[in-house]
Short mmCIF file of C-alpha atoms in Angstrom, two decimals:
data_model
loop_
_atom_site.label_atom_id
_atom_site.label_comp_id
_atom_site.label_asym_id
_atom_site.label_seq_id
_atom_site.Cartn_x
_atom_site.Cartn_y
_atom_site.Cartn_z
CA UNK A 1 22.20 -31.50 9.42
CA UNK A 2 18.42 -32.38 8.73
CA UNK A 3 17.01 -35.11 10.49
CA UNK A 4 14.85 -37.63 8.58
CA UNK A 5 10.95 -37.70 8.66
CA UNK A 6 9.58 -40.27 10.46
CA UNK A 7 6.55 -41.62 8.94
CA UNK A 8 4.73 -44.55 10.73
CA UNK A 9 1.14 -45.90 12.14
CA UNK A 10 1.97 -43.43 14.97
CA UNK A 11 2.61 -40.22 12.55
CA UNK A 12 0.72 -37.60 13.43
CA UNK A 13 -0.75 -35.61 10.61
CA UNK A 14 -1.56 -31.82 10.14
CA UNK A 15 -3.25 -31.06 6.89
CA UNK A 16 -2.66 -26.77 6.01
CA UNK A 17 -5.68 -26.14 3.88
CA UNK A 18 -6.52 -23.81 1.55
CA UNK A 19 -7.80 -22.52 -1.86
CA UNK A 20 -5.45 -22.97 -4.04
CA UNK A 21 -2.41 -24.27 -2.24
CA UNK A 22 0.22 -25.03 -4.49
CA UNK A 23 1.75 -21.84 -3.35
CA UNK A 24 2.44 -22.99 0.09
CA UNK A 25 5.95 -23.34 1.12
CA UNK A 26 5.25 -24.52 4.87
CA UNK A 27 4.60 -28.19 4.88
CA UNK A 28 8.39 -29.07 3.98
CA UNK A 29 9.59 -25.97 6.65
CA UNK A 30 7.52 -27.25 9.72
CA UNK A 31 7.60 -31.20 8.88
CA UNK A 32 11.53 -30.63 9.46
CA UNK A 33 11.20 -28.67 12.50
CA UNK A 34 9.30 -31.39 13.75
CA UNK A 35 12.19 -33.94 12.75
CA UNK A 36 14.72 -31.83 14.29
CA UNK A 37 13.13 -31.96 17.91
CA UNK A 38 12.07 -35.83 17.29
CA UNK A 39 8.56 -35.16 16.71
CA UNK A 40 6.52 -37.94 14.90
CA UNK A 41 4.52 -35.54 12.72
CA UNK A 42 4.08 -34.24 9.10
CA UNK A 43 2.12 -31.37 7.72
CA UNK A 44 0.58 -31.88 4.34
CA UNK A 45 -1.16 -29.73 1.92
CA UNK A 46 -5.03 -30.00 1.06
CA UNK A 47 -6.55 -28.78 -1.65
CA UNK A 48 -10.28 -27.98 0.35
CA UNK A 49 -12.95 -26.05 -2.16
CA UNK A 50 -14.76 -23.27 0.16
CA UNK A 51 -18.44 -25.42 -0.96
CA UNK A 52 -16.91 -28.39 0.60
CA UNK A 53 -15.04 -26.95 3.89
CA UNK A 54 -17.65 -28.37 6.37
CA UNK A 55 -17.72 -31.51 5.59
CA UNK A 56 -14.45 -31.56 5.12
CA UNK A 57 -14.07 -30.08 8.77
CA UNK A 58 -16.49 -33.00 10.26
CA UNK A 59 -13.89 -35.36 8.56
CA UNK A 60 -11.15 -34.71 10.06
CA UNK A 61 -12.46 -34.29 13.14
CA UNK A 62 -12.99 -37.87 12.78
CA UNK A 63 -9.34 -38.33 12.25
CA UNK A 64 -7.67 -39.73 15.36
CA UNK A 65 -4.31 -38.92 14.50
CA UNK A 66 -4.53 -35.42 13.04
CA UNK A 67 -4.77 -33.40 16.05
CA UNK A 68 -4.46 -30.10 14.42
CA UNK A 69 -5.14 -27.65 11.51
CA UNK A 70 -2.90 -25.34 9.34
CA UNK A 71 -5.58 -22.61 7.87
CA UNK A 72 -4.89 -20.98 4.61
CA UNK A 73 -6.60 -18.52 2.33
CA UNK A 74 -9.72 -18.14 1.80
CA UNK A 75 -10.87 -20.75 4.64
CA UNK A 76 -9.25 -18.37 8.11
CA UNK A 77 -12.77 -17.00 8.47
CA UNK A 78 -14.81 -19.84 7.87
CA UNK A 79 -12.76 -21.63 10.31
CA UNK A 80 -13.33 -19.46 12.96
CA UNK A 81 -16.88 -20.32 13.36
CA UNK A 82 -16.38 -23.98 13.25
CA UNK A 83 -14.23 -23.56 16.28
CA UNK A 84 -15.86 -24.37 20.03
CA UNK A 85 -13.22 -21.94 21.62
CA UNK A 86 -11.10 -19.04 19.92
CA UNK A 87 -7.93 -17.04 21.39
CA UNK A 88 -8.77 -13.09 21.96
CA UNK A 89 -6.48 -12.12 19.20
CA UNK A 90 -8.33 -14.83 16.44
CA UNK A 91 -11.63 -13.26 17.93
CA UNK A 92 -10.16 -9.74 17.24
CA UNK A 93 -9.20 -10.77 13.94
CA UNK A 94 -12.47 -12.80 13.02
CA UNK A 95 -10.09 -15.38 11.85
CA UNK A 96 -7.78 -18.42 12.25
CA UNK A 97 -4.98 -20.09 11.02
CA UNK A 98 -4.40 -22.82 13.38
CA UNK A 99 -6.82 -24.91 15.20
CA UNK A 100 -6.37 -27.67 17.68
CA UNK A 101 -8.46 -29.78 19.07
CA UNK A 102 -8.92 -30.82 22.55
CA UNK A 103 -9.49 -33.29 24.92
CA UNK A 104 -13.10 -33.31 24.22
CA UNK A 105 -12.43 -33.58 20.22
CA UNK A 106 -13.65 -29.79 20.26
CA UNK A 107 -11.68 -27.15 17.99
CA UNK A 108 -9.52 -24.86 19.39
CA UNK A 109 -8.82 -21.28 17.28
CA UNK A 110 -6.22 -18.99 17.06
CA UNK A 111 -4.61 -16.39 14.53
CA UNK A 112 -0.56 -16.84 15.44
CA UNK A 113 -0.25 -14.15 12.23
CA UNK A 114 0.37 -10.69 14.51
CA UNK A 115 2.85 -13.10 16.67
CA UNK A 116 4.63 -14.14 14.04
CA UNK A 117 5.29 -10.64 12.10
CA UNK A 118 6.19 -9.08 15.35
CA UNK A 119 8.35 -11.93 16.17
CA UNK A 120 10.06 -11.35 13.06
CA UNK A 121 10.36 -7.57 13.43
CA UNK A 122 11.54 -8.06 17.08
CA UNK A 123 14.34 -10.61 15.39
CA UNK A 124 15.50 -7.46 13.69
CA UNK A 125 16.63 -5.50 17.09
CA UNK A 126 12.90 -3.10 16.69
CA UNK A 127 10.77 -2.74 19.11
CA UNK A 128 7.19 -1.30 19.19
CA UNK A 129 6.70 -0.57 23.15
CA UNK A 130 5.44 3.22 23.12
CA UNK A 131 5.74 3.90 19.34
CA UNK A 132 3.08 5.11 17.22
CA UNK A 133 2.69 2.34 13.48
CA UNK A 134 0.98 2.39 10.60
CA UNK A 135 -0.79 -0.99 9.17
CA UNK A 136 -1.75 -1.33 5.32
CA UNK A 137 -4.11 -4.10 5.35
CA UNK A 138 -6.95 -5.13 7.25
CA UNK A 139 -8.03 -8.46 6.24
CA UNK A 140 -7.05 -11.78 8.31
CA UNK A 141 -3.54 -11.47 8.50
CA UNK A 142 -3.38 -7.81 8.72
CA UNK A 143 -6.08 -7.97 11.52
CA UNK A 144 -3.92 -10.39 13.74
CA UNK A 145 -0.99 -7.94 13.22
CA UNK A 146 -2.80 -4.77 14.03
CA UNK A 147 -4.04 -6.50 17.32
CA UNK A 148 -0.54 -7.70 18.24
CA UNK A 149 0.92 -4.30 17.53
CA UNK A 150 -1.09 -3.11 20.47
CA UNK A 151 -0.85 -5.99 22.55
CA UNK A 152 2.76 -5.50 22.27
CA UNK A 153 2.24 -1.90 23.52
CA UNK A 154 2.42 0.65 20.67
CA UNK A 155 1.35 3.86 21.40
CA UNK A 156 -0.84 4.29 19.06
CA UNK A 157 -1.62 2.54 15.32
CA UNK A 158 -3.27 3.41 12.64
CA UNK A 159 -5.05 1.82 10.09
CA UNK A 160 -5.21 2.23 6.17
CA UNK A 161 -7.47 -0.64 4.00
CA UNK A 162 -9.27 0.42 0.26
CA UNK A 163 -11.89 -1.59 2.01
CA UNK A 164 -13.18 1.27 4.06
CA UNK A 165 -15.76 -1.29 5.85
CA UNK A 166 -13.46 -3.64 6.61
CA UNK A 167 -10.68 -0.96 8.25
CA UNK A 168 -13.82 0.61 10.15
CA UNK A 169 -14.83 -2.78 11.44
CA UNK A 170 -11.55 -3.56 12.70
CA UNK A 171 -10.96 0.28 14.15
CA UNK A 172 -14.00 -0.75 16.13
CA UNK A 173 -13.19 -4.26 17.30
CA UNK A 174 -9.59 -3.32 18.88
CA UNK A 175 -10.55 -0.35 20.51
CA UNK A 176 -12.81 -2.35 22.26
CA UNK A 177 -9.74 -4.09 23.52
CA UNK A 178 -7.22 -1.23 23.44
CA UNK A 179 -9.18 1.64 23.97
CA UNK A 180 -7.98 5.14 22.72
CA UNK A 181 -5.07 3.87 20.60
CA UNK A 182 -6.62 3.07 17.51
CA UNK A 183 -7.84 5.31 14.15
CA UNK A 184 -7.79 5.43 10.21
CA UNK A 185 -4.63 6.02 8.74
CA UNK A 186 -3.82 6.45 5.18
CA UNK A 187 -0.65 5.98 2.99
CA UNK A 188 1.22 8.91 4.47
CA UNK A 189 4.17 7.28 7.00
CA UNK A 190 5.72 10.35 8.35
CA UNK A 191 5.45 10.32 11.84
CA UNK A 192 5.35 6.63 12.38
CA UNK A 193 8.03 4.74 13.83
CA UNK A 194 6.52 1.31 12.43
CA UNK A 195 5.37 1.48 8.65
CA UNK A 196 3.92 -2.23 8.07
CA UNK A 197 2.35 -3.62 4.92
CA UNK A 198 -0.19 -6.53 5.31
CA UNK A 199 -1.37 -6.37 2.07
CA UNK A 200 -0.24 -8.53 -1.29
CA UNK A 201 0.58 -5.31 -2.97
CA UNK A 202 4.20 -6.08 -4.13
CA UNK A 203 3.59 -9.64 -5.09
CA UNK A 204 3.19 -8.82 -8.96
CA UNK A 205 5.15 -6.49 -11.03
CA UNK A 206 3.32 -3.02 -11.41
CA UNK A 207 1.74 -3.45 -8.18
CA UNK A 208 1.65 0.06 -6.70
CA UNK A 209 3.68 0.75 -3.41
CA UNK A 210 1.19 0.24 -0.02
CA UNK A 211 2.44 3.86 1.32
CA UNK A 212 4.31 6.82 0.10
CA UNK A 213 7.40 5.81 0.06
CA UNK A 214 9.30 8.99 -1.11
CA UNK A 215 8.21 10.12 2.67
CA UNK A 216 10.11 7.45 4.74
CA UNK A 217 13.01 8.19 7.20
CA UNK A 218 15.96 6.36 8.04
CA UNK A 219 14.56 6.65 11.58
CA UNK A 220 11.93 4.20 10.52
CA UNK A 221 11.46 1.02 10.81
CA UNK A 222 9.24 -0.92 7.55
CA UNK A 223 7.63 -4.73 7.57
CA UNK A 224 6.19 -6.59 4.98
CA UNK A 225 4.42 -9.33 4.89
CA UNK A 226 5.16 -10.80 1.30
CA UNK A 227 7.39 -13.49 0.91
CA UNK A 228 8.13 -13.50 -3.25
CA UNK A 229 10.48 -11.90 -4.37
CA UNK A 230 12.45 -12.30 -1.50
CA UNK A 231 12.89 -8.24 -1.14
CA UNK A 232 9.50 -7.15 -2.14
CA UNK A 233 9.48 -3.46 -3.49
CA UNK A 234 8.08 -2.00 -0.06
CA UNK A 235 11.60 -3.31 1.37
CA UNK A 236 13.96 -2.27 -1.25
CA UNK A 237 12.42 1.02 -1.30
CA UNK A 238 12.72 1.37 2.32
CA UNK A 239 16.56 -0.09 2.00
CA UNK A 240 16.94 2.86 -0.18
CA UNK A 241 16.15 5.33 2.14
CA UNK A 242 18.23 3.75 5.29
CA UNK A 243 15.26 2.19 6.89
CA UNK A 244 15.53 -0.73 9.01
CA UNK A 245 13.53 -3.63 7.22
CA UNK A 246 11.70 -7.08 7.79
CA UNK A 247 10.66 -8.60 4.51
CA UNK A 248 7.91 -11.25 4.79
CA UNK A 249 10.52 -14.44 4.67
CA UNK A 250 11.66 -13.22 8.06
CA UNK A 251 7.90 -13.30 9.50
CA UNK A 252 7.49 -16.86 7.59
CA UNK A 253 10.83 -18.57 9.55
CA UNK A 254 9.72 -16.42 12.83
CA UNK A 255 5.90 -17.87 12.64
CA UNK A 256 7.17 -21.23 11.32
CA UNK A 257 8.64 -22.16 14.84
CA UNK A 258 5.68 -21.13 16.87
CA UNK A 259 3.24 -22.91 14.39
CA UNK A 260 5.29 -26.06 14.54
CA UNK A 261 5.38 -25.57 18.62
CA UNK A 262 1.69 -25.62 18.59
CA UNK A 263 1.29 -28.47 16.43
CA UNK A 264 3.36 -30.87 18.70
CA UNK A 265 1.77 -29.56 21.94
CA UNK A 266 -2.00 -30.20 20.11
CA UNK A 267 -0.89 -34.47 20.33
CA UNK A 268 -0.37 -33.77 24.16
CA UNK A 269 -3.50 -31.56 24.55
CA UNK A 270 -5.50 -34.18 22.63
CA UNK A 271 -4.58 -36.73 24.60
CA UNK A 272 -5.47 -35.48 28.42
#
């Protein structure tokens, strides 16, 4: 049974920004985690223009009781430099979507993205420990997965972005931190026992499919990171051909618990 929200003079608030963000479904999902466990905190949408993120940024950080920050699209890179401290993986990724500040009122970064679609993936019995994947998608979120891919110890991965700089920046930045197990991939998934998309592609109808999928196996395993429709065509292409799937509503619940984890830790972190 759902637990009421608590809102009082001692309600601590998370905005999640972004541009727009009328298409965010998280506020209501980790507000009532946060009622469940007896938390006195709500997370609430903000509609932040990229021209007016900084100030913005000094605002809040004027804000007693908001602790912490959900980061959206397009503001997880911008973010990232306004932060005083970021985790290896948001450093890896050259963005953030959560920040939290410290004792010092500094801003703490991280990119809980990668943790989240692996959590999700791992939810579904697969695991990537000394298996070779494929990633479609390079930019913030597709970064944190690629790096959490390897930090939970695939064999290899390889990479496949229409933004050629952008893969080739990334290729370089993780095999700084995983050396040897990193190249350019391309849309052809045989011979990977991961195949996931971090790219929108599937979000509109006509989108084309991120990666051949005429060439999947049943042996395979396929992720996606898009949430509507609820079986994006990646997924019920994979389905098709007896692959085990993750669709991007399983990453969303999985990464929904650990962001709402972080928020109500932030209070405690603020406070010593």
């Amino acid at each position: 049974m759902s637990q009421l929200l608590r809102i009082d003079g001692e309600t601590a608030i998370f905005p999640i920004i972004g541009h727009p963000i009328g298409q965010v479904k998280s506020p209501t999902s980790l507000s009532q985690i946060m009622a469940e466990r007896g938390y006195n905190g709500m997370v609430v949408p903000m509609h932040v223009l990229p021209a007016d993120l900084p100030d913005w940024l000094e605002q809040a950080g004027k804000v007693r009781n908001c602790p912490g920050i959900v980061v959206t699209v397009p503001h997880k890179g911008p973010c990232l430099d306004f932060c005083a401290r970021v985790t290896a993986r948001a450093r890896a990724a050259e963005a953030v979507n959560i920040m939290i500040r410290d004792h010092r009122g500094d801003w703490i970064g991280d990119a809980t993205d990668g943790q989240g679609h692996m959590d999700g993936v791992r939810a579904e019995g697969f695991d990537v420990s000394g298996k070779p994947a494929l990633l479609v998608g390079t930019g913030g979120a597709g970064a944190a997965i690629a790096y959490e891919i390897l930090a939970r110890g695939a064999s290899e991965l390889a990479l496949h972005d229409i933004d050629t700089a952008r893969r080739d920046a990334l290729v370089t930045r993780l095999d700084a931190a995983f050396p040897g197990r990193v190249r350019i991939g391309d849309t052809d998934p045989r011979g990977f026992a991961l195949v996931a998309n971090a790219t929108p592609l599937g979000m509109r109808e006509g989108d084309p499919l991120p990666v051949r999928t005429e060439l999947l196996t049943p042996d395979q395993f396929v992720s996606d990171v898009v949430t509507r429709p609820a079986i994006p065509p990646l997924i019920a292409q994979a389905r098709a051909r007896g692959c085990a799937t993750m669709p991007g509503s399983a990453m969303f619940e999985a990464q929904a618990v650990l962001l709402a984890e972080l928020l109500m830790r932030s209070r405690k972190i603020a406070l010593d």
